[in-house]
């Protein structure tokens, strides 16, 4: 594989590199750029945060779970490349001024996250820094540093990188398809090819499980799959749309999804992770499937010469078994519009950056106080994301009140036989799912539960 990209403003062309080399390993081992730290090597701590720049802008990502082919034709900025010769970047100066660093191990990651946020004019520091862990300074000084950096000017190198990218020789490789036709051909020839989109799952297969995933194809360059388009009654999401793109879209288009998507991993992970990957991995604890199933989303699956559209709920057959034929891939997701009664609840041990123990999505159609229809879907309650069909049937046609909710009590165990694991016990899962219906009732009655409120 021959790849070209910019590193701290300098063009790089690399050949004969193992495609599953992480950006982090390459920076530290091959370039001796050791400012980017390795903490967890699985996307959790943010010590390895770097900035990726392309025509869409700048975004913070975790270098430990980004493979080199994923930065082909893009510009990469590490902590070594963000100051100028005569001055530190304002984020660096603010960290000094506000005593934001003690041992310093996390500091390059915090600063790169702050710089990406500064370029994007994003001052929601709770969100932009949720993916960076610090074990000694404490977050208050770091937060103050981020606040002090607000309103400072984006670095000149960001604009230089964007303009230099236009003249950079393009990396071309058979395993870097740029169209769905090319991808369909690859899969027709080698159906066992591992597709890599954001690599936030696959990166862990390499780093932690030491798996051999050859043959593989990197699909992030397929631009026709990276857009969100509006249609008369639905939105079409290309499979490569990132979770962060979706989160930003949701603010105006489907606000009840925003709280869930904001608690999906961290900014760095959301900037890489794709919606297609979150569905295709078949995980029973992925956060988007319950919400999408509750909304009645459909999946468009492509294969050389054939396309089929199925209900997303039917894609998940059994644990580890999806309705994906040999040679097929997820091309797009169709999401019906205006789901006013949708509410999604993520239950996890930690508020930020945690995987769901239970994730529930409720979408009831209520008219004149009566439940006309119900779609309720859960993750973490079965081997697949699954609808609560018995509960739905029990609610439908009934008055929307607490008596109806109480009457559905026994139906939950008909729908779900959850497992006990490190995230939660089976009993906890079942009772929290039941309780979420009550929370949904209060939410729809304009009496929402404030889950971060602490009261004695
Ligand atoms: C630190 C961390 C935190 C996380 N937190 C969350 C969380 O809060 N909620 C959550 O739901 N998930 C979470 N995840 C899991 C992960 O981010 C998601 O599952 C993600 O959406 C996967 O997308 P991806 O593009 O990175 O997939 P990849 O890792 O690239 O691929 C995942 C799987 O999908 C397949 N695939 C990808 N695209 C396609 C396609 N178009 N067609 C067919 N197959 C395809 C791949 O071959 C692979 O089998 C977390 C992961 C990490 C590392
Ligand atoms: S080393 Fe922890 S997120 Fe990469
Ligand atoms: S300063 Fe030591 S981990 Fe943050």
Short mmCIF file of C-alpha atoms and ligand atoms in Angstrom, two decimals:
data_model
loop_
_atom_site.label_atom_id
_atom_site.label_comp_id
_atom_site.label_asym_id
_atom_site.label_seq_id
_atom_site.Cartn_x
_atom_site.Cartn_y
_atom_site.Cartn_z
CA UNK A 1 0.00 0.00 0.00
CA UNK A 2 1.35 3.42 -0.95
CA UNK A 3 -0.08 6.24 1.13
CA UNK A 4 0.39 9.97 1.04
CA UNK A 5 -0.66 12.48 3.65
CA UNK A 6 0.59 15.55 5.48
CA UNK A 7 2.25 15.25 8.85
CA UNK A 8 2.55 18.55 10.71
CA UNK A 9 2.59 20.31 7.37
CA UNK A 10 5.17 18.02 5.70
CA UNK A 11 4.15 15.69 2.84
CA UNK A 12 4.72 12.01 3.61
CA UNK A 13 4.69 9.09 1.22
CA UNK A 14 4.92 5.69 2.84
CA UNK A 15 5.11 2.32 1.14
CA UNK A 16 5.13 -1.31 2.17
CA UNK A 17 3.56 -0.53 5.47
CA UNK A 18 1.35 -3.04 7.23
CA UNK A 19 -2.17 -1.58 6.73
CA UNK A 20 -3.10 -2.34 10.31
CA UNK A 21 -0.30 -0.18 11.70
CA UNK A 22 -1.93 2.32 14.01
CA UNK A 23 -1.18 6.00 13.55
CA UNK A 24 -0.01 5.98 17.17
CA UNK A 25 2.58 3.23 16.63
CA UNK A 26 3.81 4.80 13.41
CA UNK A 27 4.23 8.22 15.04
CA UNK A 28 6.06 6.91 18.08
CA UNK A 29 8.12 4.12 16.50
CA UNK A 30 8.82 5.30 12.95
CA UNK A 31 8.83 9.07 13.44
CA UNK A 32 9.93 9.23 17.08
CA UNK A 33 7.14 11.75 17.68
CA UNK A 34 6.56 10.61 21.24
CA UNK A 35 4.48 13.57 22.39
CA UNK A 36 1.43 11.53 21.43
CA UNK A 37 1.06 9.12 24.36
CA UNK A 38 -0.15 5.57 24.64
CA UNK A 39 -2.40 5.01 27.65
CA UNK A 40 -5.08 2.40 27.10
CA UNK A 41 -4.54 1.60 23.40
CA UNK A 42 -8.29 1.08 23.03
CA UNK A 43 -9.85 4.49 22.55
CA UNK A 44 -10.77 5.14 26.16
CA UNK A 45 -8.28 7.63 27.61
CA UNK A 46 -7.54 10.24 24.91
CA UNK A 47 -3.78 10.32 25.66
CA UNK A 48 -3.16 9.61 21.97
CA UNK A 49 -5.44 12.37 20.62
CA UNK A 50 -4.31 13.84 17.28
CA UNK A 51 -6.05 16.14 14.82
CA UNK A 52 -7.11 15.00 11.35
CA UNK A 53 -7.80 17.72 8.77
CA UNK A 54 -9.49 17.47 5.39
CA UNK A 55 -11.92 19.51 3.30
CA UNK A 56 -14.63 18.88 5.92
CA UNK A 57 -12.62 20.55 8.71
CA UNK A 58 -10.61 19.42 11.71
CA UNK A 59 -11.46 16.68 14.15
CA UNK A 60 -9.84 15.05 17.17
CA UNK A 61 -9.38 11.29 16.92
CA UNK A 62 -7.66 8.61 18.96
CA UNK A 63 -4.47 7.66 17.09
CA UNK A 64 -4.37 4.22 18.77
CA UNK A 65 -7.46 3.06 16.87
CA UNK A 66 -6.86 4.83 13.57
CA UNK A 67 -4.94 2.81 11.00
CA UNK A 68 -2.52 4.53 8.62
CA UNK A 69 -4.72 4.01 5.51
CA UNK A 70 -7.45 6.00 7.27
CA UNK A 71 -5.36 9.18 7.10
CA UNK A 72 -4.48 8.77 3.41
CA UNK A 73 -4.98 12.08 1.56
CA UNK A 74 -5.56 13.93 4.83
CA UNK A 75 -3.46 16.16 7.07
CA UNK A 76 -2.41 15.02 10.51
CA UNK A 77 -1.38 17.37 13.31
CA UNK A 78 0.24 16.03 16.46
CA UNK A 79 1.15 17.91 19.62
CA UNK A 80 4.56 18.59 18.06
CA UNK A 81 2.92 20.42 15.16
CA UNK A 82 0.51 22.84 16.76
CA UNK A 83 2.69 25.68 18.07
CA UNK A 84 4.65 28.07 15.89
CA UNK A 85 8.38 28.75 16.25
CA UNK A 86 7.78 31.97 18.13
CA UNK A 87 4.77 31.11 20.29
CA UNK A 88 2.91 28.23 21.89
CA UNK A 89 -0.64 27.61 20.72
CA UNK A 90 -3.14 29.53 22.95
CA UNK A 91 -4.37 26.20 24.38
CA UNK A 92 -0.83 25.41 25.54
CA UNK A 93 -0.43 28.84 27.08
CA UNK A 94 -3.81 28.59 28.81
CA UNK A 95 -2.87 25.20 30.30
CA UNK A 96 0.31 26.77 31.69
CA UNK A 97 -1.51 29.84 33.01
CA UNK A 98 -4.24 27.78 34.69
CA UNK A 99 -1.99 25.04 36.08
CA UNK A 100 -3.70 22.39 33.95
CA UNK A 101 -0.87 19.87 34.06
CA UNK A 102 0.93 17.90 36.74
CA UNK A 103 2.65 14.67 35.58
CA UNK A 104 1.88 15.78 32.01
CA UNK A 105 1.04 12.36 30.58
CA UNK A 106 -2.49 13.33 29.58
CA UNK A 107 -1.58 16.91 28.62
CA UNK A 108 -0.78 16.49 24.90
CA UNK A 109 -4.13 14.71 24.47
CA UNK A 110 -6.04 17.43 26.30
CA UNK A 111 -4.33 20.14 24.30
CA UNK A 112 -4.97 18.51 20.92
CA UNK A 113 -8.64 18.08 21.90
CA UNK A 114 -8.76 21.77 22.90
CA UNK A 115 -7.13 22.84 19.65
CA UNK A 116 -9.62 20.84 17.56
CA UNK A 117 -12.46 22.38 19.59
CA UNK A 118 -10.97 25.86 19.13
CA UNK A 119 -10.80 25.38 15.33
CA UNK A 120 -14.44 24.23 15.37
CA UNK A 121 -15.45 27.10 17.63
CA UNK A 122 -16.92 24.56 20.02
CA UNK A 123 -17.02 25.76 23.62
CA UNK A 124 -18.97 22.86 25.10
CA UNK A 125 -15.92 21.66 27.03
CA UNK A 126 -17.85 19.00 28.96
CA UNK A 127 -18.46 17.32 25.63
CA UNK A 128 -15.21 18.06 23.79
CA UNK A 129 -13.03 16.92 26.72
CA UNK A 130 -15.13 13.94 27.89
CA UNK A 131 -12.79 11.56 26.04
CA UNK A 132 -9.63 12.75 27.83
CA UNK A 133 -8.77 11.28 31.21
CA UNK A 134 -6.48 12.90 33.74
CA UNK A 135 -5.35 11.01 36.79
CA UNK A 136 -3.59 13.73 38.76
CA UNK A 137 -4.39 17.37 37.97
CA UNK A 138 -8.15 17.24 38.41
CA UNK A 139 -10.48 18.57 35.77
CA UNK A 140 -11.27 22.03 37.16
CA UNK A 141 -7.94 23.68 36.17
CA UNK A 142 -8.08 21.98 32.77
CA UNK A 143 -11.64 23.19 32.28
CA UNK A 144 -10.59 26.72 33.23
CA UNK A 145 -7.77 26.52 30.69
CA UNK A 146 -10.23 25.47 28.00
CA UNK A 147 -12.54 28.36 28.92
CA UNK A 148 -9.64 30.81 28.78
CA UNK A 149 -8.82 29.59 25.28
CA UNK A 150 -12.33 30.46 24.02
CA UNK A 151 -12.41 33.07 21.29
CA UNK A 152 -8.74 32.75 20.34
CA UNK A 153 -7.88 32.64 16.65
CA UNK A 154 -7.69 29.33 14.75
CA UNK A 155 -4.08 28.53 13.85
CA UNK A 156 -2.84 29.52 10.41
CA UNK A 157 -1.57 25.98 9.83
CA UNK A 158 -5.14 24.67 9.73
CA UNK A 159 -5.87 26.74 6.61
CA UNK A 160 -2.43 25.96 5.16
CA UNK A 161 -3.02 22.22 5.60
CA UNK A 162 -6.41 22.43 3.90
CA UNK A 163 -4.94 24.27 0.96
CA UNK A 164 -1.83 22.03 0.71
CA UNK A 165 -4.07 18.96 0.63
CA UNK A 166 -5.46 20.13 -2.70
CA UNK A 167 -2.05 19.60 -4.35
CA UNK A 168 -1.09 16.42 -2.50
CA UNK A 169 -0.60 13.32 -4.70
CA UNK A 170 -3.60 11.06 -4.05
CA UNK A 171 -3.07 7.64 -2.51
CA UNK A 172 -4.57 5.04 -4.79
CA UNK A 173 -4.90 1.43 -3.76
CA UNK A 174 -7.22 -1.44 -4.62
CA UNK A 175 -8.03 -1.78 -0.92
CA UNK A 176 -9.06 1.89 -0.65
CA UNK A 177 -12.25 1.87 -2.76
CA UNK A 178 -13.75 5.26 -3.55
CA UNK A 179 -17.13 4.09 -4.91
CA UNK A 180 -19.74 1.55 -3.89
CA UNK A 181 -19.19 -0.21 -7.25
CA UNK A 182 -15.52 -0.73 -6.41
CA UNK A 183 -16.45 -2.06 -2.99
CA UNK A 184 -19.06 -4.40 -4.47
CA UNK A 185 -16.40 -5.76 -6.85
CA UNK A 186 -13.93 -6.34 -4.03
CA UNK A 187 -16.57 -8.26 -2.08
CA UNK A 188 -17.66 -10.22 -5.15
CA UNK A 189 -14.08 -11.43 -5.59
CA UNK A 190 -13.26 -11.92 -1.93
CA UNK A 191 -16.48 -12.09 0.12
CA UNK A 192 -14.52 -12.75 3.32
CA UNK A 193 -12.91 -9.28 3.12
CA UNK A 194 -13.05 -7.42 6.46
CA UNK A 195 -14.49 -3.95 5.91
CA UNK A 196 -12.97 -1.18 7.96
CA UNK A 197 -14.97 2.03 8.29
CA UNK A 198 -14.06 3.99 11.47
CA UNK A 199 -12.09 1.09 13.03
CA UNK A 200 -13.42 1.82 16.51
CA UNK A 201 -14.36 -1.85 16.77
CA UNK A 202 -11.82 -3.35 14.38
CA UNK A 203 -8.99 -1.36 16.01
CA UNK A 204 -9.58 -3.32 19.20
CA UNK A 205 -9.58 -6.64 17.36
CA UNK A 206 -6.02 -5.77 16.29
CA UNK A 207 -4.71 -4.05 19.43
CA UNK A 208 -6.30 -6.30 22.03
CA UNK A 209 -7.18 -9.60 20.33
CA UNK A 210 -4.14 -9.59 17.98
CA UNK A 211 -6.44 -10.86 15.25
CA UNK A 212 -5.37 -11.32 11.64
CA UNK A 213 -8.11 -9.61 9.63
CA UNK A 214 -6.71 -10.02 6.10
CA UNK A 215 -8.01 -9.58 3.49
CA UNK A 216 -9.34 -6.13 4.32
CA UNK A 217 -10.71 -3.03 2.61
CA UNK A 218 -10.85 0.51 4.00
CA UNK A 219 -14.19 2.02 3.06
CA UNK A 220 -13.94 5.54 4.53
CA UNK A 221 -13.03 7.05 1.13
CA UNK A 222 -16.40 6.14 -0.38
CA UNK A 223 -17.76 9.67 -0.32
CA UNK A 224 -21.19 8.71 -1.71
CA UNK A 225 -21.76 6.93 1.66
CA UNK A 226 -20.80 9.88 3.87
CA UNK A 227 -23.81 12.17 3.43
CA UNK A 228 -27.12 12.77 5.19
CA UNK A 229 -29.84 13.67 2.69
CA UNK A 230 -33.39 14.81 3.32
CA UNK A 231 -36.31 13.19 1.49
CA UNK A 232 -40.05 13.83 1.73
CA UNK A 233 -40.75 11.38 4.54
CA UNK A 234 -37.33 10.16 5.63
CA UNK A 235 -33.66 10.95 6.07
CA UNK A 236 -31.08 8.91 4.23
CA UNK A 237 -27.83 8.28 6.08
CA UNK A 238 -24.90 6.88 4.11
CA UNK A 239 -23.27 4.05 6.08
CA UNK A 240 -20.08 6.11 6.48
CA UNK A 241 -21.82 8.98 8.27
CA UNK A 242 -20.03 9.31 11.60
CA UNK A 243 -21.82 9.29 14.92
CA UNK A 244 -20.61 12.86 15.46
CA UNK A 245 -22.15 13.94 12.11
CA UNK A 246 -25.38 12.30 13.24
CA UNK A 247 -25.21 13.99 16.65
CA UNK A 248 -24.82 17.43 15.05
CA UNK A 249 -27.65 16.66 12.60
CA UNK A 250 -29.95 15.54 15.44
CA UNK A 251 -29.84 18.89 17.25
CA UNK A 252 -32.25 20.44 14.71
CA UNK A 253 -33.72 17.40 13.00
CA UNK A 254 -34.45 14.92 15.81
CA UNK A 255 -33.54 16.48 19.14
CA UNK A 256 -34.61 13.48 21.21
CA UNK A 257 -31.59 11.62 19.80
CA UNK A 258 -29.04 14.24 20.87
CA UNK A 259 -28.67 13.26 24.56
CA UNK A 260 -28.11 9.63 23.58
CA UNK A 261 -25.60 10.44 20.86
CA UNK A 262 -23.75 12.88 23.11
CA UNK A 263 -23.19 10.03 25.57
CA UNK A 264 -21.98 7.73 22.84
CA UNK A 265 -18.29 7.19 23.64
CA UNK A 266 -16.35 10.47 23.29
CA UNK A 267 -15.81 13.18 20.70
CA UNK A 268 -12.70 11.36 19.43
CA UNK A 269 -14.52 8.03 19.01
CA UNK A 270 -17.64 9.65 17.53
CA UNK A 271 -15.45 11.43 14.98
CA UNK A 272 -14.30 8.04 13.66
CA UNK A 273 -17.17 5.65 14.40
CA UNK A 274 -19.74 5.26 11.64
CA UNK A 275 -23.44 4.51 11.79
CA UNK A 276 -22.94 1.63 9.33
CA UNK A 277 -20.29 0.09 11.60
CA UNK A 278 -22.50 0.49 14.67
CA UNK A 279 -25.20 -1.55 12.94
CA UNK A 280 -23.13 -4.04 10.93
CA UNK A 281 -21.13 -5.15 13.97
CA UNK A 282 -24.35 -6.75 15.27
CA UNK A 283 -23.56 -5.75 18.83
CA UNK A 284 -26.41 -6.29 21.31
CA UNK A 285 -25.23 -3.18 23.20
CA UNK A 286 -24.72 -0.71 20.34
CA UNK A 287 -26.49 2.56 21.08
CA UNK A 288 -27.97 3.46 17.71
CA UNK A 289 -29.94 0.25 16.88
CA UNK A 290 -32.58 0.49 19.65
CA UNK A 291 -33.32 4.11 18.72
CA UNK A 292 -33.40 3.36 15.00
CA UNK A 293 -35.62 0.29 15.47
CA UNK A 294 -38.02 2.33 17.61
CA UNK A 295 -38.14 4.85 14.75
CA UNK A 296 -38.88 2.15 12.16
CA UNK A 297 -35.61 2.62 10.26
CA UNK A 298 -34.73 0.57 7.20
CA UNK A 299 -31.41 -0.71 5.97
CA UNK A 300 -30.25 -0.60 2.35
CA UNK A 301 -27.92 -3.51 1.59
CA UNK A 302 -25.87 -3.58 -1.59
CA UNK A 303 -24.19 -6.39 -3.44
CA UNK A 304 -22.80 -6.52 -6.94
CA UNK A 305 -25.90 -6.02 -9.16
CA UNK A 306 -28.47 -6.26 -6.33
CA UNK A 307 -29.91 -3.92 -3.75
CA UNK A 308 -32.37 -4.85 -1.05
CA UNK A 309 -34.08 -2.82 1.63
CA UNK A 310 -35.08 -4.47 4.89
CA UNK A 311 -36.49 -3.35 8.23
CA UNK A 312 -33.57 -2.75 10.55
CA UNK A 313 -35.24 -4.86 13.25
CA UNK A 314 -35.03 -7.90 10.94
CA UNK A 315 -31.30 -7.42 10.33
CA UNK A 316 -30.50 -8.76 13.80
CA UNK A 317 -31.26 -12.49 13.75
CA UNK A 318 -29.36 -13.91 16.72
CA UNK A 319 -26.23 -13.05 18.67
CA UNK A 320 -23.39 -12.68 16.13
CA UNK A 321 -25.72 -13.49 13.23
CA UNK A 322 -27.02 -10.72 10.98
CA UNK A 323 -29.04 -10.82 7.77
CA UNK A 324 -26.01 -9.92 5.65
CA UNK A 325 -25.44 -12.16 2.65
CA UNK A 326 -22.04 -13.07 1.29
CA UNK A 327 -20.68 -10.12 -0.71
CA UNK A 328 -23.22 -7.68 0.75
CA UNK A 329 -22.55 -4.49 2.68
CA UNK A 330 -24.58 -1.76 4.39
CA UNK A 331 -24.95 1.15 1.99
CA UNK A 332 -27.40 3.39 3.83
CA UNK A 333 -29.94 3.72 6.59
CA UNK A 334 -33.38 5.27 6.03
CA UNK A 335 -34.88 7.01 9.05
CA UNK A 336 -38.53 8.15 9.03
CA UNK A 337 -38.95 11.84 9.87
CA UNK A 338 -40.59 13.71 12.74
CA UNK A 339 -40.71 11.17 15.52
CA UNK A 340 -42.01 13.56 18.12
CA UNK A 341 -42.57 11.01 20.87
CA UNK A 342 -39.21 9.28 20.56
CA UNK A 343 -37.16 9.19 23.77
CA UNK A 344 -33.95 7.24 24.30
CA UNK A 345 -32.35 6.29 27.60
CA UNK A 346 -28.82 5.06 28.08
CA UNK A 347 -28.06 3.33 31.37
CA UNK A 348 -24.37 2.85 32.07
CA UNK A 349 -22.13 2.77 35.11
CA UNK A 350 -20.45 6.05 34.15
CA UNK A 351 -22.21 9.02 32.60
CA UNK A 352 -19.58 9.84 29.96
CA UNK A 353 -17.67 7.52 27.68
CA UNK A 354 -19.20 4.23 28.73
CA UNK A 355 -20.88 1.32 27.00
CA UNK A 356 -24.57 0.84 27.80
CA UNK A 357 -25.67 -1.78 30.30
CA UNK A 358 -29.17 -1.13 28.98
CA UNK A 359 -30.29 1.21 26.25
CA UNK A 360 -34.01 1.72 25.74
CA UNK A 361 -35.90 3.64 23.06
CA UNK A 362 -39.61 4.39 23.28
CA UNK A 363 -41.81 5.71 20.52
CA UNK A 364 -45.53 5.67 21.25
CA UNK A 365 -48.27 7.12 19.12
CA UNK A 366 -50.79 8.65 21.51
CA UNK A 367 -54.04 10.27 20.45
CA UNK A 368 -56.78 11.59 22.72
CA UNK A 369 -55.05 9.99 25.69
CA UNK A 370 -55.07 6.54 24.08
CA UNK A 371 -52.07 4.53 22.89
CA UNK A 372 -52.62 4.03 19.17
CA UNK A 373 -49.33 2.31 18.44
CA UNK A 374 -46.06 1.48 20.17
CA UNK A 375 -42.48 0.78 19.17
CA UNK A 376 -40.17 -0.01 22.06
CA UNK A 377 -36.68 -1.39 21.46
CA UNK A 378 -33.86 -2.28 23.80
CA UNK A 379 -30.17 -3.03 23.70
CA UNK A 380 -28.45 -4.94 26.50
CA UNK A 381 -31.56 -7.04 27.22
CA UNK A 382 -31.01 -9.92 24.78
CA UNK A 383 -28.40 -11.28 22.37
CA UNK A 384 -29.57 -8.73 19.80
CA UNK A 385 -31.21 -5.29 19.85
CA UNK A 386 -34.85 -6.30 20.21
CA UNK A 387 -38.38 -4.96 20.37
CA UNK A 388 -40.54 -5.37 23.48
CA UNK A 389 -43.46 -6.85 21.54
CA UNK A 390 -45.45 -8.11 24.54
CA UNK A 391 -45.18 -4.77 26.29
CA UNK A 392 -46.12 -2.94 23.09
CA UNK A 393 -49.20 -5.16 22.67
CA UNK A 394 -50.18 -4.62 26.30
CA UNK A 395 -50.04 -0.83 25.92
CA UNK A 396 -51.67 -0.53 22.51
CA UNK A 397 -55.37 0.40 22.61
CA UNK A 398 -55.15 1.36 26.29
CA UNK A 399 -55.43 4.65 28.11
CA UNK A 400 -51.98 6.28 28.48
CA UNK A 401 -51.73 6.37 32.27
CA UNK A 402 -49.90 4.78 35.18
CA UNK A 403 -52.47 1.97 35.46
CA UNK A 404 -51.66 0.83 31.96
CA UNK A 405 -47.96 1.03 32.71
CA UNK A 406 -48.43 -1.03 35.87
CA UNK A 407 -50.45 -3.58 33.90
CA UNK A 408 -47.48 -4.12 31.59
CA UNK A 409 -45.24 -5.16 34.51
CA UNK A 410 -45.23 -8.91 33.80
CA UNK A 411 -44.85 -8.50 30.05
CA UNK A 412 -41.22 -7.39 30.32
CA UNK A 413 -40.06 -10.83 31.37
CA UNK A 414 -41.97 -12.29 28.42
CA UNK A 415 -39.98 -10.09 26.09
CA UNK A 416 -36.54 -10.25 27.68
CA UNK A 417 -34.38 -12.76 29.52
CA UNK A 418 -31.27 -10.62 30.02
CA UNK A 419 -27.87 -11.86 31.12
CA UNK A 420 -25.88 -11.03 34.20
CA UNK A 421 -22.45 -9.69 33.26
CA UNK A 422 -19.88 -7.14 34.43
CA UNK A 423 -22.14 -4.25 33.41
CA UNK A 424 -25.32 -5.29 35.25
CA UNK A 425 -27.25 -8.20 36.69
CA UNK A 426 -30.22 -9.73 34.90
CA UNK A 427 -32.57 -8.51 37.67
CA UNK A 428 -31.23 -4.98 37.48
CA UNK A 429 -31.62 -4.91 33.72
CA UNK A 430 -35.21 -6.09 33.88
CA UNK A 431 -36.23 -3.66 36.59
CA UNK A 432 -34.47 -0.71 34.98
CA UNK A 433 -36.22 -1.45 31.66
CA UNK A 434 -39.60 -1.46 33.42
CA UNK A 435 -38.77 1.75 35.25
CA UNK A 436 -37.76 3.47 32.02
CA UNK A 437 -41.33 3.17 30.80
CA UNK A 438 -42.40 5.20 33.85
CA UNK A 439 -39.67 7.72 33.10
CA UNK A 440 -40.95 7.91 29.52
CA UNK A 441 -44.45 8.59 30.85
CA UNK A 442 -43.18 11.53 32.90
CA UNK A 443 -41.06 12.77 30.00
CA UNK A 444 -44.07 12.88 27.69
CA UNK A 445 -46.05 14.64 30.45
CA UNK A 446 -43.45 17.45 30.37
CA UNK A 447 -42.15 16.34 33.74
CA UNK A 448 -38.76 14.92 32.74
CA UNK A 449 -36.42 13.19 35.16
CA UNK A 450 -33.23 15.14 35.78
CA UNK A 451 -30.79 12.25 36.02
CA UNK A 452 -27.79 14.33 37.01
CA UNK A 453 -29.55 16.03 39.89
CA UNK A 454 -28.22 14.99 43.29
CA UNK A 455 -30.60 15.34 46.21
CA UNK A 456 -30.28 14.23 49.83
C1 LIG B 1 -13.67 3.74 23.53
C2 LIG B 1 -14.88 3.24 22.80
C3 LIG B 1 -16.13 3.61 23.24
C4 LIG B 1 -17.27 3.16 22.57
N1 LIG B 1 -18.48 3.56 23.01
C5 LIG B 1 -19.58 3.18 22.37
C6 LIG B 1 -20.85 3.63 22.79
O1 LIG B 1 -20.98 4.40 23.74
N2 LIG B 1 -21.94 3.18 22.11
C7 LIG B 1 -21.83 2.32 21.06
O2 LIG B 1 -22.84 1.94 20.47
N3 LIG B 1 -20.64 1.88 20.61
C8 LIG B 1 -19.52 2.29 21.25
N4 LIG B 1 -18.30 1.85 20.82
C9 LIG B 1 -18.22 0.87 19.73
C10 LIG B 1 -17.96 1.48 18.35
O3 LIG B 1 -17.58 2.82 18.42
C11 LIG B 1 -19.17 1.42 17.45
O4 LIG B 1 -19.67 0.14 17.32
C12 LIG B 1 -18.92 2.04 16.08
O5 LIG B 1 -20.09 2.65 15.60
C13 LIG B 1 -18.40 1.11 15.03
O6 LIG B 1 -18.27 1.84 13.82
P1 LIG B 1 -16.90 1.86 13.02
O7 LIG B 1 -17.11 2.67 11.81
O8 LIG B 1 -15.78 2.26 13.89
O9 LIG B 1 -16.79 0.32 12.66
P2 LIG B 1 -15.55 -0.61 12.30
O10 LIG B 1 -14.74 -0.87 13.53
O11 LIG B 1 -14.83 -0.02 11.13
O12 LIG B 1 -16.34 -1.87 11.86
C14 LIG B 1 -17.19 -2.58 12.76
C15 LIG B 1 -17.79 -3.81 12.06
O13 LIG B 1 -18.72 -3.37 11.08
C16 LIG B 1 -18.33 -3.83 9.78
N5 LIG B 1 -18.70 -2.74 8.85
C17 LIG B 1 -18.38 -1.42 8.96
N6 LIG B 1 -19.01 -0.73 7.99
C18 LIG B 1 -19.72 -1.62 7.26
C19 LIG B 1 -20.58 -1.51 6.14
N7 LIG B 1 -20.85 -0.33 5.56
N8 LIG B 1 -21.16 -2.63 5.66
C20 LIG B 1 -20.92 -3.84 6.24
N9 LIG B 1 -20.11 -4.01 7.29
C21 LIG B 1 -19.53 -2.91 7.80
C22 LIG B 1 -16.86 -4.10 9.89
O14 LIG B 1 -16.42 -5.02 8.91
C23 LIG B 1 -16.77 -4.63 11.30
O15 LIG B 1 -17.21 -5.97 11.32
C24 LIG B 1 -17.14 2.30 21.46
C25 LIG B 1 -15.87 1.94 20.99
C26 LIG B 1 -14.75 2.42 21.65
C27 LIG B 1 -13.40 2.03 21.15
S1 LIG B 2 -4.14 5.35 24.10
FE1 LIG B 2 -5.98 5.66 25.22
S2 LIG B 2 -7.31 6.45 23.71
FE2 LIG B 2 -5.55 5.90 22.61
S1 LIG B 3 -1.49 15.55 34.52
FE1 LIG B 3 -1.03 13.53 35.15
S2 LIG B 3 -2.59 12.35 34.19
FE2 LIG B 3 -3.16 14.37 33.81
#
